[in-house]
mmCIF file of C-alpha atoms and ligand atoms in Angstrom:
data_model
loop_
_atom_site.group_PDB
_atom_site.id
_atom_site.type_symbol
_atom_site.label_atom_id
_atom_site.label_comp_id
_atom_site.label_asym_id
_atom_site.label_seq_id
_atom_site.Cartn_x
_atom_site.Cartn_y
_atom_site.Cartn_z
ATOM 1 C CA UNK A 20 22.878 16.981 -29.991
ATOM 2 C CA UNK A 21 23.979 19.611 -27.293
ATOM 3 C CA UNK A 22 23.071 19.564 -23.709
ATOM 4 C CA UNK A 23 20.031 21.887 -23.934
ATOM 5 C CA UNK A 24 18.431 19.775 -26.644
ATOM 6 C CA UNK A 25 19.106 16.512 -24.862
ATOM 7 C CA UNK A 26 17.580 17.819 -21.678
ATOM 8 C CA UNK A 27 14.669 19.240 -23.515
ATOM 9 C CA UNK A 28 13.905 15.856 -25.084
ATOM 10 C CA UNK A 29 14.284 14.188 -21.722
ATOM 11 C CA UNK A 30 11.843 16.689 -20.246
ATOM 12 C CA UNK A 31 9.242 15.857 -22.903
ATOM 13 C CA UNK A 32 9.692 12.230 -23.570
ATOM 14 C CA UNK A 33 11.188 10.487 -20.577
ATOM 15 C CA UNK A 34 9.245 9.913 -17.423
ATOM 16 C CA UNK A 35 10.448 12.057 -14.618
ATOM 17 C CA UNK A 36 11.310 9.320 -12.262
ATOM 18 C CA UNK A 37 14.945 10.280 -11.736
ATOM 19 C CA UNK A 38 16.710 13.413 -10.351
ATOM 20 C CA UNK A 39 19.526 14.018 -12.801
ATOM 21 C CA UNK A 40 22.662 16.134 -12.699
ATOM 22 C CA UNK A 41 23.117 18.795 -15.530
ATOM 23 C CA UNK A 42 25.494 16.460 -17.274
ATOM 24 C CA UNK A 43 24.937 14.712 -20.687
ATOM 25 C CA UNK A 44 27.649 12.060 -21.591
ATOM 26 C CA UNK A 45 28.599 11.080 -25.117
ATOM 27 C CA UNK A 46 31.740 8.931 -24.617
ATOM 28 C CA UNK A 47 34.566 7.861 -22.398
ATOM 29 C CA UNK A 48 37.885 6.129 -21.877
ATOM 30 C CA UNK A 49 38.966 4.538 -18.634
ATOM 31 C CA UNK A 50 37.657 6.675 -15.798
ATOM 32 C CA UNK A 51 37.222 9.720 -17.868
ATOM 33 C CA UNK A 52 34.004 10.590 -19.539
ATOM 34 C CA UNK A 53 33.338 13.185 -22.220
ATOM 35 C CA UNK A 54 30.210 15.259 -22.244
ATOM 36 C CA UNK A 55 28.183 16.150 -25.346
ATOM 37 C CA UNK A 56 29.597 19.664 -25.302
ATOM 38 C CA UNK A 57 33.268 18.237 -25.137
ATOM 39 C CA UNK A 58 33.852 18.782 -21.516
ATOM 40 C CA UNK A 59 35.692 16.075 -19.641
ATOM 41 C CA UNK A 60 34.724 14.468 -16.287
ATOM 42 C CA UNK A 61 36.658 12.325 -13.948
ATOM 43 C CA UNK A 62 34.316 9.570 -12.952
ATOM 44 C CA UNK A 63 34.149 8.575 -9.340
ATOM 45 C CA UNK A 64 30.769 6.816 -9.817
ATOM 46 C CA UNK A 65 31.163 4.398 -12.720
ATOM 47 C CA UNK A 66 27.477 4.394 -13.554
ATOM 48 C CA UNK A 67 26.681 3.537 -9.848
ATOM 49 C CA UNK A 68 29.307 0.721 -9.535
ATOM 50 C CA UNK A 69 28.773 -0.770 -13.021
ATOM 51 C CA UNK A 70 31.762 0.104 -15.219
ATOM 52 C CA UNK A 71 34.321 -1.838 -13.293
ATOM 53 C CA UNK A 72 36.732 -1.730 -16.282
ATOM 54 C CA UNK A 73 35.957 1.862 -17.085
ATOM 55 C CA UNK A 74 34.618 3.184 -20.422
ATOM 56 C CA UNK A 75 35.514 1.679 -23.711
ATOM 57 C CA UNK A 76 37.934 -0.905 -22.417
ATOM 58 C CA UNK A 77 39.696 -2.590 -25.217
ATOM 59 C CA UNK A 78 39.205 -6.156 -24.040
ATOM 60 C CA UNK A 79 35.542 -5.625 -23.109
ATOM 61 C CA UNK A 80 34.703 -3.905 -26.391
ATOM 62 C CA UNK A 81 36.447 -6.719 -28.415
ATOM 63 C CA UNK A 82 34.562 -9.465 -26.410
ATOM 64 C CA UNK A 83 31.129 -7.686 -26.875
ATOM 65 C CA UNK A 84 31.640 -6.831 -30.499
ATOM 66 C CA UNK A 85 32.935 -10.298 -31.421
ATOM 67 C CA UNK A 86 29.932 -11.816 -29.692
ATOM 68 C CA UNK A 87 27.433 -9.356 -31.241
ATOM 69 C CA UNK A 88 28.805 -10.299 -34.681
ATOM 70 C CA UNK A 89 28.102 -13.893 -33.904
ATOM 71 C CA UNK A 90 24.873 -14.227 -31.865
ATOM 72 C CA UNK A 91 23.654 -11.514 -29.416
ATOM 73 C CA UNK A 92 20.712 -13.397 -27.971
ATOM 74 C CA UNK A 93 19.147 -16.799 -27.893
ATOM 75 C CA UNK A 94 16.446 -17.916 -25.651
ATOM 76 C CA UNK A 95 16.838 -20.124 -22.590
ATOM 77 C CA UNK A 96 15.150 -22.911 -24.573
ATOM 78 C CA UNK A 97 18.574 -23.623 -26.020
ATOM 79 C CA UNK A 98 22.078 -24.127 -24.811
ATOM 80 C CA UNK A 99 24.750 -21.488 -25.357
ATOM 81 C CA UNK A 100 28.387 -22.323 -24.901
ATOM 82 C CA UNK A 101 29.081 -18.754 -23.927
ATOM 83 C CA UNK A 102 26.571 -19.061 -21.092
ATOM 84 C CA UNK A 103 28.113 -22.341 -19.983
ATOM 85 C CA UNK A 104 31.549 -20.849 -20.028
ATOM 86 C CA UNK A 105 30.403 -17.817 -17.945
ATOM 87 C CA UNK A 106 28.565 -20.018 -15.476
ATOM 88 C CA UNK A 107 31.691 -22.161 -15.015
ATOM 89 C CA UNK A 108 33.911 -19.148 -14.540
ATOM 90 C CA UNK A 109 31.507 -17.527 -12.094
ATOM 91 C CA UNK A 110 31.127 -20.639 -9.979
ATOM 92 C CA UNK A 111 34.812 -21.604 -10.017
ATOM 93 C CA UNK A 112 35.998 -18.167 -9.172
ATOM 94 C CA UNK A 113 33.428 -17.724 -6.252
ATOM 95 C CA UNK A 114 33.279 -21.339 -4.930
ATOM 96 C CA UNK A 115 29.500 -21.575 -5.559
ATOM 97 C CA UNK A 116 27.904 -24.542 -7.242
ATOM 98 C CA UNK A 117 25.308 -23.128 -9.570
ATOM 99 C CA UNK A 118 23.985 -19.848 -11.040
ATOM 100 C CA UNK A 119 20.763 -18.469 -12.285
ATOM 101 C CA UNK A 120 21.198 -15.579 -14.638
ATOM 102 C CA UNK A 121 18.939 -12.521 -14.825
ATOM 103 C CA UNK A 122 19.222 -8.841 -15.685
ATOM 104 C CA UNK A 123 19.258 -6.473 -12.686
ATOM 105 C CA UNK A 124 19.957 -6.239 -9.050
ATOM 106 C CA UNK A 125 16.332 -6.169 -8.090
ATOM 107 C CA UNK A 126 15.688 -9.180 -10.250
ATOM 108 C CA UNK A 127 18.661 -11.130 -8.673
ATOM 109 C CA UNK A 128 17.055 -10.413 -5.258
ATOM 110 C CA UNK A 129 13.744 -11.503 -6.356
ATOM 111 C CA UNK A 130 15.331 -14.670 -7.471
ATOM 112 C CA UNK A 131 17.294 -15.078 -4.225
ATOM 113 C CA UNK A 132 14.055 -14.618 -2.224
ATOM 114 C CA UNK A 133 12.211 -17.133 -4.245
ATOM 115 C CA UNK A 134 14.841 -19.541 -4.037
ATOM 116 C CA UNK A 135 15.018 -19.215 -0.225
ATOM 117 C CA UNK A 136 11.229 -19.626 0.058
ATOM 118 C CA UNK A 137 11.189 -22.657 -2.258
ATOM 119 C CA UNK A 138 14.062 -24.319 -0.492
ATOM 120 C CA UNK A 139 12.116 -23.966 2.776
ATOM 121 C CA UNK A 140 8.811 -25.026 1.185
ATOM 122 C CA UNK A 141 10.274 -28.133 -0.329
ATOM 123 C CA UNK A 142 11.785 -29.251 2.956
ATOM 124 C CA UNK A 143 9.343 -28.044 5.519
ATOM 125 C CA UNK A 144 6.090 -27.000 3.811
ATOM 126 C CA UNK A 145 4.093 -23.844 4.039
ATOM 127 C CA UNK A 146 4.559 -21.076 6.620
ATOM 128 C CA UNK A 147 8.268 -20.835 6.789
ATOM 129 C CA UNK A 148 8.711 -17.914 4.385
ATOM 130 C CA UNK A 149 9.856 -14.963 6.360
ATOM 131 C CA UNK A 150 13.086 -13.332 5.337
ATOM 132 C CA UNK A 151 14.977 -11.531 8.066
ATOM 133 C CA UNK A 152 16.418 -8.285 6.563
ATOM 134 C CA UNK A 153 18.371 -5.396 8.041
ATOM 135 C CA UNK A 154 17.221 -1.900 8.704
ATOM 136 C CA UNK A 155 18.874 0.679 6.487
ATOM 137 C CA UNK A 156 19.166 -1.949 3.688
ATOM 138 C CA UNK A 157 18.422 -1.509 0.042
ATOM 139 C CA UNK A 158 17.410 -4.409 -2.168
ATOM 140 C CA UNK A 159 15.759 -2.832 -5.247
ATOM 141 C CA UNK A 160 12.751 -1.272 -6.672
ATOM 142 C CA UNK A 161 10.309 -4.037 -7.425
ATOM 143 C CA UNK A 162 7.546 -4.493 -4.983
ATOM 144 C CA UNK A 163 8.978 -7.522 -3.460
ATOM 145 C CA UNK A 164 12.493 -6.037 -3.187
ATOM 146 C CA UNK A 165 11.054 -2.731 -1.833
ATOM 147 C CA UNK A 166 9.308 -4.928 0.743
ATOM 148 C CA UNK A 167 12.704 -6.461 1.740
ATOM 149 C CA UNK A 168 14.241 -3.006 1.915
ATOM 150 C CA UNK A 169 14.505 -1.806 5.509
ATOM 151 C CA UNK A 170 13.919 1.868 4.965
ATOM 152 C CA UNK A 171 10.508 3.347 5.535
ATOM 153 C CA UNK A 172 11.155 6.075 2.849
ATOM 154 C CA UNK A 173 10.705 3.305 0.320
ATOM 155 C CA UNK A 174 7.422 1.973 1.748
ATOM 156 C CA UNK A 175 5.075 4.489 0.135
ATOM 157 C CA UNK A 176 2.638 4.831 -2.759
ATOM 158 C CA UNK A 177 2.758 1.218 -4.042
ATOM 159 C CA UNK A 178 0.632 -0.453 -1.436
ATOM 160 C CA UNK A 179 0.100 -3.272 -0.690
ATOM 161 C CA UNK A 180 3.658 -4.354 -0.115
ATOM 162 C CA UNK A 181 4.623 -7.954 0.372
ATOM 163 C CA UNK A 182 4.395 -9.656 3.676
ATOM 164 C CA UNK A 183 7.083 -12.010 4.954
ATOM 165 C CA UNK A 184 9.938 -9.612 5.811
ATOM 166 C CA UNK A 185 11.168 -8.889 9.354
ATOM 167 C CA UNK A 186 13.815 -6.233 10.080
ATOM 168 C CA UNK A 187 16.495 -5.980 12.628
ATOM 169 C CA UNK A 188 19.128 -3.306 13.288
ATOM 170 C CA UNK A 189 22.464 -4.075 11.571
ATOM 171 C CA UNK A 190 25.083 -5.424 14.050
ATOM 172 C CA UNK A 191 22.487 -6.009 16.780
ATOM 173 C CA UNK A 192 23.172 -9.739 17.367
ATOM 174 C CA UNK A 193 20.596 -10.111 20.091
ATOM 175 C CA UNK A 194 17.847 -8.737 17.858
ATOM 176 C CA UNK A 195 18.909 -11.015 15.036
ATOM 177 C CA UNK A 196 18.812 -14.103 17.363
ATOM 178 C CA UNK A 197 15.209 -13.087 18.568
ATOM 179 C CA UNK A 198 14.067 -12.510 14.937
ATOM 180 C CA UNK A 199 15.247 -15.977 13.538
ATOM 181 C CA UNK A 200 12.106 -17.899 14.669
ATOM 182 C CA UNK A 201 10.580 -20.953 13.272
ATOM 183 C CA UNK A 202 8.801 -19.163 10.404
ATOM 184 C CA UNK A 203 12.113 -17.898 8.850
ATOM 185 C CA UNK A 204 13.731 -19.229 5.700
ATOM 186 C CA UNK A 205 16.512 -16.782 5.125
ATOM 187 C CA UNK A 206 18.666 -13.937 6.402
ATOM 188 C CA UNK A 207 19.584 -11.370 3.889
ATOM 189 C CA UNK A 208 22.220 -8.671 4.286
ATOM 190 C CA UNK A 209 24.640 -6.519 2.278
ATOM 191 C CA UNK A 210 28.263 -6.839 3.345
ATOM 192 C CA UNK A 211 28.435 -3.001 2.986
ATOM 193 C CA UNK A 212 25.106 -1.087 3.098
ATOM 194 C CA UNK A 213 25.658 0.995 -0.030
ATOM 195 C CA UNK A 214 22.418 3.079 -0.613
ATOM 196 C CA UNK A 215 22.107 3.186 3.250
ATOM 197 C CA UNK A 216 25.241 5.277 3.513
ATOM 198 C CA UNK A 217 28.311 2.965 2.879
ATOM 199 C CA UNK A 218 28.300 1.053 6.170
ATOM 200 C CA UNK A 219 30.077 -2.308 6.427
ATOM 201 C CA UNK A 220 28.610 -4.859 8.796
ATOM 202 C CA UNK A 221 30.573 -5.897 11.847
ATOM 203 C CA UNK A 222 32.256 -9.318 11.692
ATOM 204 C CA UNK A 223 30.675 -10.540 14.907
ATOM 205 C CA UNK A 224 27.209 -9.818 13.607
ATOM 206 C CA UNK A 225 27.910 -11.682 10.271
ATOM 207 C CA UNK A 226 29.357 -14.680 12.158
ATOM 208 C CA UNK A 227 26.311 -14.751 14.356
ATOM 209 C CA UNK A 228 24.185 -14.791 11.306
ATOM 210 C CA UNK A 229 26.108 -17.660 9.743
ATOM 211 C CA UNK A 230 25.841 -19.535 13.001
ATOM 212 C CA UNK A 231 22.091 -19.086 13.331
ATOM 213 C CA UNK A 232 21.591 -19.974 9.696
ATOM 214 C CA UNK A 233 23.491 -23.199 10.016
ATOM 215 C CA UNK A 234 21.734 -24.150 13.332
ATOM 216 C CA UNK A 235 18.156 -23.501 12.008
ATOM 217 C CA UNK A 236 18.637 -24.542 8.333
ATOM 218 C CA UNK A 237 17.760 -21.079 7.193
ATOM 219 C CA UNK A 238 19.695 -19.765 4.164
ATOM 220 C CA UNK A 239 22.396 -17.147 4.777
ATOM 221 C CA UNK A 240 22.025 -14.693 1.759
ATOM 222 C CA UNK A 241 24.221 -11.841 0.762
ATOM 223 C CA UNK A 242 23.139 -9.074 -1.601
ATOM 224 C CA UNK A 243 26.328 -8.323 -3.446
ATOM 225 C CA UNK A 244 24.717 -6.277 -6.097
ATOM 226 C CA UNK A 245 26.819 -3.063 -5.248
ATOM 227 C CA UNK A 246 29.665 -4.530 -3.272
ATOM 228 C CA UNK A 247 30.438 -7.607 -5.347
ATOM 229 C CA UNK A 248 32.611 -8.245 -8.420
ATOM 230 C CA UNK A 249 35.884 -6.882 -6.995
ATOM 231 C CA UNK A 250 34.475 -3.569 -5.688
ATOM 232 C CA UNK A 251 35.748 -4.294 -2.127
ATOM 233 C CA UNK A 252 39.170 -5.670 -3.126
ATOM 234 C CA UNK A 253 37.832 -9.173 -2.819
ATOM 235 C CA UNK A 254 35.652 -10.823 -5.478
ATOM 236 C CA UNK A 255 32.775 -10.663 -3.003
ATOM 237 C CA UNK A 256 32.249 -8.394 0.065
ATOM 238 C CA UNK A 257 31.260 -11.460 2.351
ATOM 239 C CA UNK A 258 34.887 -12.660 2.007
ATOM 240 C CA UNK A 259 35.847 -10.040 4.432
ATOM 241 C CA UNK A 260 33.962 -11.855 7.251
ATOM 242 C CA UNK A 261 35.292 -15.321 6.605
ATOM 243 C CA UNK A 262 31.710 -16.714 6.026
ATOM 244 C CA UNK A 263 30.317 -18.755 3.239
ATOM 245 C CA UNK A 264 26.783 -17.687 2.278
ATOM 246 C CA UNK A 265 24.294 -20.161 0.887
ATOM 247 C CA UNK A 266 23.003 -17.720 -1.739
ATOM 248 C CA UNK A 267 24.420 -14.571 -3.246
ATOM 249 C CA UNK A 268 22.894 -12.087 -5.583
ATOM 250 C CA UNK A 269 25.086 -9.957 -7.895
ATOM 251 C CA UNK A 270 24.593 -7.576 -10.760
ATOM 252 C CA UNK A 271 25.930 -4.053 -11.512
ATOM 253 C CA UNK A 272 29.565 -4.683 -12.439
ATOM 254 C CA UNK A 273 29.076 -8.320 -13.428
ATOM 255 C CA UNK A 274 29.034 -7.587 -17.171
ATOM 256 C CA UNK A 275 30.920 -4.241 -16.819
ATOM 257 C CA UNK A 276 28.217 -2.088 -18.457
ATOM 258 C CA UNK A 277 25.592 -4.519 -19.992
ATOM 259 C CA UNK A 278 22.549 -5.399 -17.994
ATOM 260 C CA UNK A 279 23.283 -8.793 -16.253
ATOM 261 C CA UNK A 280 22.752 -10.248 -12.917
ATOM 262 C CA UNK A 281 23.092 -13.521 -11.116
ATOM 263 C CA UNK A 282 21.812 -15.627 -8.241
ATOM 264 C CA UNK A 283 24.553 -17.970 -6.991
ATOM 265 C CA UNK A 284 23.877 -20.868 -4.860
ATOM 266 C CA UNK A 285 25.908 -23.232 -2.762
ATOM 267 C CA UNK A 286 25.451 -27.062 -2.591
ATOM 268 C CA UNK A 287 22.605 -26.918 -0.208
ATOM 269 C CA UNK A 288 20.195 -25.239 -2.633
ATOM 270 C CA UNK A 289 21.650 -25.860 -6.083
ATOM 271 C CA UNK A 290 18.747 -28.102 -7.093
ATOM 272 C CA UNK A 291 15.944 -25.758 -5.648
ATOM 273 C CA UNK A 292 14.886 -24.136 -8.963
ATOM 274 C CA UNK A 293 13.471 -26.839 -11.244
ATOM 275 C CA UNK A 294 12.081 -26.189 -14.763
ATOM 276 C CA UNK A 295 9.344 -23.707 -14.792
ATOM 277 C CA UNK A 296 9.959 -22.333 -11.266
ATOM 278 C CA UNK A 297 11.939 -19.422 -12.267
ATOM 279 C CA UNK A 298 12.829 -17.804 -15.661
ATOM 280 C CA UNK A 299 13.517 -14.592 -17.584
ATOM 281 C CA UNK A 300 13.802 -13.972 -21.306
ATOM 282 C CA UNK A 301 17.107 -12.238 -21.353
ATOM 283 C CA UNK A 302 18.792 -14.021 -18.472
ATOM 284 C CA UNK A 303 22.300 -15.151 -19.367
ATOM 285 C CA UNK A 304 22.001 -13.974 -22.947
ATOM 286 C CA UNK A 305 25.293 -14.542 -24.852
ATOM 287 C CA UNK A 306 26.253 -10.917 -25.392
ATOM 288 C CA UNK A 307 26.147 -10.291 -21.678
ATOM 289 C CA UNK A 308 27.885 -13.540 -20.912
ATOM 290 C CA UNK A 309 30.703 -12.596 -23.219
ATOM 291 C CA UNK A 310 31.026 -9.307 -21.491
ATOM 292 C CA UNK A 311 30.952 -10.973 -18.022
ATOM 293 C CA UNK A 312 33.625 -13.569 -18.950
ATOM 294 C CA UNK A 313 35.940 -10.593 -19.835
ATOM 295 C CA UNK A 314 35.120 -8.856 -16.456
ATOM 296 C CA UNK A 315 35.374 -11.851 -14.307
ATOM 297 C CA UNK A 316 38.581 -13.235 -16.018
ATOM 298 C CA UNK A 317 40.386 -10.021 -15.182
ATOM 299 C CA UNK A 318 38.710 -8.826 -11.869
ATOM 300 C CA UNK A 319 39.144 -12.296 -10.200
ATOM 301 C CA UNK A 320 42.905 -12.346 -10.559
ATOM 302 C CA UNK A 321 44.656 -11.725 -7.141
ATOM 303 C CA UNK A 322 46.868 -9.025 -8.620
ATOM 304 C CA UNK A 323 43.850 -7.202 -9.820
ATOM 305 C CA UNK A 324 42.135 -7.322 -6.522
ATOM 306 C CA UNK A 325 45.399 -6.254 -4.750
ATOM 307 C CA UNK A 326 45.511 -3.223 -7.039
ATOM 308 C CA UNK A 327 41.908 -2.334 -5.927
ATOM 309 C CA UNK A 328 42.903 -2.457 -2.289
ATOM 310 C CA UNK A 329 45.979 -0.366 -2.975
ATOM 311 C CA UNK A 330 43.967 2.360 -4.808
ATOM 312 C CA UNK A 331 41.498 2.359 -1.998
ATOM 313 C CA UNK A 332 44.270 2.811 0.634
ATOM 314 C CA UNK A 333 45.684 5.658 -1.413
ATOM 315 C CA UNK A 334 42.273 7.390 -1.840
ATOM 316 C CA UNK A 335 41.534 7.100 1.866
ATOM 317 C CA UNK A 336 44.851 8.493 2.906
ATOM 318 C CA UNK A 337 44.338 11.457 0.477
ATOM 319 C CA UNK A 338 40.806 11.991 1.665
ATOM 320 C CA UNK A 339 42.069 12.261 5.270
ATOM 321 C CA UNK A 340 44.113 15.163 4.398
ATOM 322 C CA UNK A 341 41.189 17.266 3.085
ATOM 323 C CA UNK A 342 39.895 19.775 5.601
ATOM 324 C CA UNK A 343 36.495 18.904 7.049
ATOM 325 C CA UNK A 344 36.406 15.326 5.833
ATOM 326 C CA UNK A 345 35.441 12.734 8.466
ATOM 327 C CA UNK A 346 33.858 9.384 8.941
ATOM 328 C CA UNK A 347 35.640 7.804 6.000
ATOM 329 C CA UNK A 348 34.240 4.228 5.669
ATOM 330 C CA UNK A 349 33.474 1.432 3.357
ATOM 331 C CA UNK A 350 35.386 -1.441 1.923
ATOM 332 C CA UNK A 351 37.909 -1.217 -1.011
ATOM 333 C CA UNK A 352 36.747 1.110 -3.654
ATOM 334 C CA UNK A 353 33.427 1.567 -2.141
ATOM 335 C CA UNK A 354 33.975 4.618 0.011
ATOM 336 C CA UNK A 355 31.644 6.961 1.828
ATOM 337 C CA UNK A 356 32.514 10.011 3.870
ATOM 338 C CA UNK A 357 31.077 13.170 5.340
ATOM 339 C CA UNK A 358 32.306 16.704 5.276
ATOM 340 C CA UNK A 359 31.712 19.185 8.092
ATOM 341 C CA UNK A 360 29.641 22.129 6.992
ATOM 342 C CA UNK A 361 28.978 20.708 3.566
ATOM 343 C CA UNK A 362 25.777 19.352 2.157
ATOM 344 C CA UNK A 363 26.690 16.252 0.137
ATOM 345 C CA UNK A 364 24.076 16.748 -2.613
ATOM 346 C CA UNK A 365 25.240 20.306 -3.098
ATOM 347 C CA UNK A 366 28.850 19.224 -3.220
ATOM 348 C CA UNK A 367 28.031 16.466 -5.869
ATOM 349 C CA UNK A 368 26.241 19.027 -8.069
ATOM 350 C CA UNK A 369 29.121 21.463 -7.827
ATOM 351 C CA UNK A 370 31.566 18.671 -8.586
ATOM 352 C CA UNK A 371 29.631 17.826 -11.646
ATOM 353 C CA UNK A 372 29.999 21.357 -12.779
ATOM 354 C CA UNK A 373 33.684 21.227 -12.080
ATOM 355 C CA UNK A 374 34.320 18.017 -14.006
ATOM 356 C CA UNK A 375 33.954 15.273 -11.346
ATOM 357 C CA UNK A 376 31.189 12.804 -11.194
ATOM 358 C CA UNK A 377 30.630 11.725 -7.565
ATOM 359 C CA UNK A 378 27.655 10.011 -5.882
ATOM 360 C CA UNK A 379 25.949 10.520 -2.632
ATOM 361 C CA UNK A 380 24.391 8.016 -0.200
ATOM 362 C CA UNK A 381 22.090 9.635 2.347
ATOM 363 C CA UNK A 382 24.355 12.369 4.011
ATOM 364 C CA UNK A 383 27.591 10.914 2.703
ATOM 365 C CA UNK A 384 29.542 11.564 -0.386
ATOM 366 C CA UNK A 385 30.149 8.146 -2.094
ATOM 367 C CA UNK A 386 32.777 7.039 -4.425
ATOM 368 C CA UNK A 387 32.523 3.893 -6.609
ATOM 369 C CA UNK A 388 35.287 4.544 -9.266
ATOM 370 C CA UNK A 389 35.995 2.149 -12.008
ATOM 371 C CA UNK A 390 38.304 -0.472 -10.600
ATOM 372 C CA UNK A 391 40.860 0.303 -13.292
ATOM 373 C CA UNK A 392 41.020 3.969 -12.405
ATOM 374 C CA UNK A 393 44.627 5.284 -12.716
ATOM 375 C CA UNK A 394 46.565 7.238 -10.074
ATOM 376 C CA UNK A 395 46.560 10.232 -12.397
ATOM 377 C CA UNK A 396 42.800 10.104 -12.745
ATOM 378 C CA UNK A 397 42.465 9.667 -8.861
ATOM 379 C CA UNK A 398 44.641 12.687 -8.327
ATOM 380 C CA UNK A 399 42.722 14.834 -10.899
ATOM 381 C CA UNK A 400 39.440 13.894 -9.291
ATOM 382 C CA UNK A 401 40.550 14.469 -5.777
ATOM 383 C CA UNK A 402 41.948 17.878 -6.733
ATOM 384 C CA UNK A 403 38.654 18.899 -8.149
ATOM 385 C CA UNK A 404 36.934 17.544 -4.984
ATOM 386 C CA UNK A 405 39.337 19.535 -2.803
ATOM 387 C CA UNK A 406 38.483 22.710 -4.713
ATOM 388 C CA UNK A 407 34.718 22.037 -4.383
ATOM 389 C CA UNK A 408 34.797 21.333 -0.727
ATOM 390 C CA UNK A 409 37.008 24.277 0.069
ATOM 391 C CA UNK A 410 34.673 26.578 -1.905
ATOM 392 C CA UNK A 411 31.547 25.227 -0.041
ATOM 393 C CA UNK A 412 33.192 25.389 3.370
ATOM 394 C CA UNK A 413 34.388 28.807 2.690
ATOM 395 C CA UNK A 414 30.954 29.974 1.632
ATOM 396 C CA UNK A 415 29.238 28.415 4.685
ATOM 397 C CA UNK A 416 31.860 29.957 7.052
ATOM 398 C CA UNK A 417 30.947 33.469 5.760
HETATM 399 N N1 PLP B 24 20.749 -4.263 -4.165
HETATM 400 C C1 PLP B 24 21.665 -3.356 -3.868
HETATM 401 C C2 PLP B 24 22.566 -3.601 -2.653
HETATM 402 C C3 PLP B 24 21.861 -2.215 -4.612
HETATM 403 O O1 PLP B 24 22.732 -1.273 -4.232
HETATM 404 C C4 PLP B 24 20.960 -2.009 -5.697
HETATM 405 C C5 PLP B 24 21.003 -0.780 -6.538
HETATM 406 O O2 PLP B 24 21.592 0.176 -6.154
HETATM 407 C C6 PLP B 24 19.944 -3.037 -5.952
HETATM 408 C C7 PLP B 24 19.977 -4.182 -5.246
HETATM 409 C C8 PLP B 24 19.072 -2.927 -7.015
HETATM 410 O O3 PLP B 24 19.743 -3.079 -8.338
HETATM 411 P P1 PLP B 24 19.158 -2.643 -9.656
HETATM 412 O O4 PLP B 24 19.123 -1.122 -9.720
HETATM 413 O O5 PLP B 24 20.043 -3.134 -10.764
HETATM 414 O O6 PLP B 24 17.803 -3.210 -9.834
#
């Protein structure tokens, strides 16, 4: 099916809830995707931070197909050795005690919020349910996670939103201190605000949050949906700040392309969920666990994480050479930047036409390439990007 037919079918049959690029993809290898019309694209987006091992990775394909041939899904009424192995690997590689498996980033944050509220309810009773969140955050699209999201643009149409969220400016330690009152059960933050424009938090702020959490017995929670699983050059983004959260949500890259997410808990709240208090049909289904085992086994290796940091340094140093590029930010292979005189959305559209898939976040251009991207693919992508930016800057200068 060619692009025109594919697009026509979407227009007719798929709800119009997404703004899409004029790109229809059929296959891929590594960080290179191929469109339905045979055109190739360097992928600096990896399905919004999902395809950590790139497209059609041999080990991942083997793990998933072998599991598919054995048993794709069983319910959580039964035990699965693959889920047990995945849970053990996830806990051992991250230093957390227990995991609850689910299916998407939003769901992992729903789980995290439920866990924080129940932890507090079990210990202190009703009324201690407020979650302190950050302005400019993003936590998902369910009503609960939209309510936890600190951007007014998301608080529309779907009224009523949930109560029990309080927002403070990122990096404002005084505001945070004032916000953590007796009705608070958790502080929730992203190590790098991804959708908010790729802004890492400041160390002093995170340290303050950790200190307050400990003092007041509120749970320190990190949403690692976008910045977790090796993206920042550490297994988790919070590692940059030298703190240990009580609860972490992760998703996106966890199973390298299959829908899987997890809530990880430390010792303090590992027994909070009891039978019947939280559940989801597909959570930790064997086929996703087999995929996640492959991802985690490889991504958690120190030399793999080191390679992520090296690639990130290389990309940053090359970006700095491009005219007009400024405010390069982020951690590891989660990179945002601005370009003087260039509209990021327009740049991303033109890049797509020229064979480069790149993301935006607010006014920034955003890169979340597969963690296995090669130097050759990076160079190819950056060359396309340079052409696009030069063209747009030249046309605005006229
Ligand atoms: N949390 C963060 C930090 C995210 O970046 C996202 C998605 O971009 C989500 C939560 C929601 O994840 P999902 O789209 O898988 O529900």
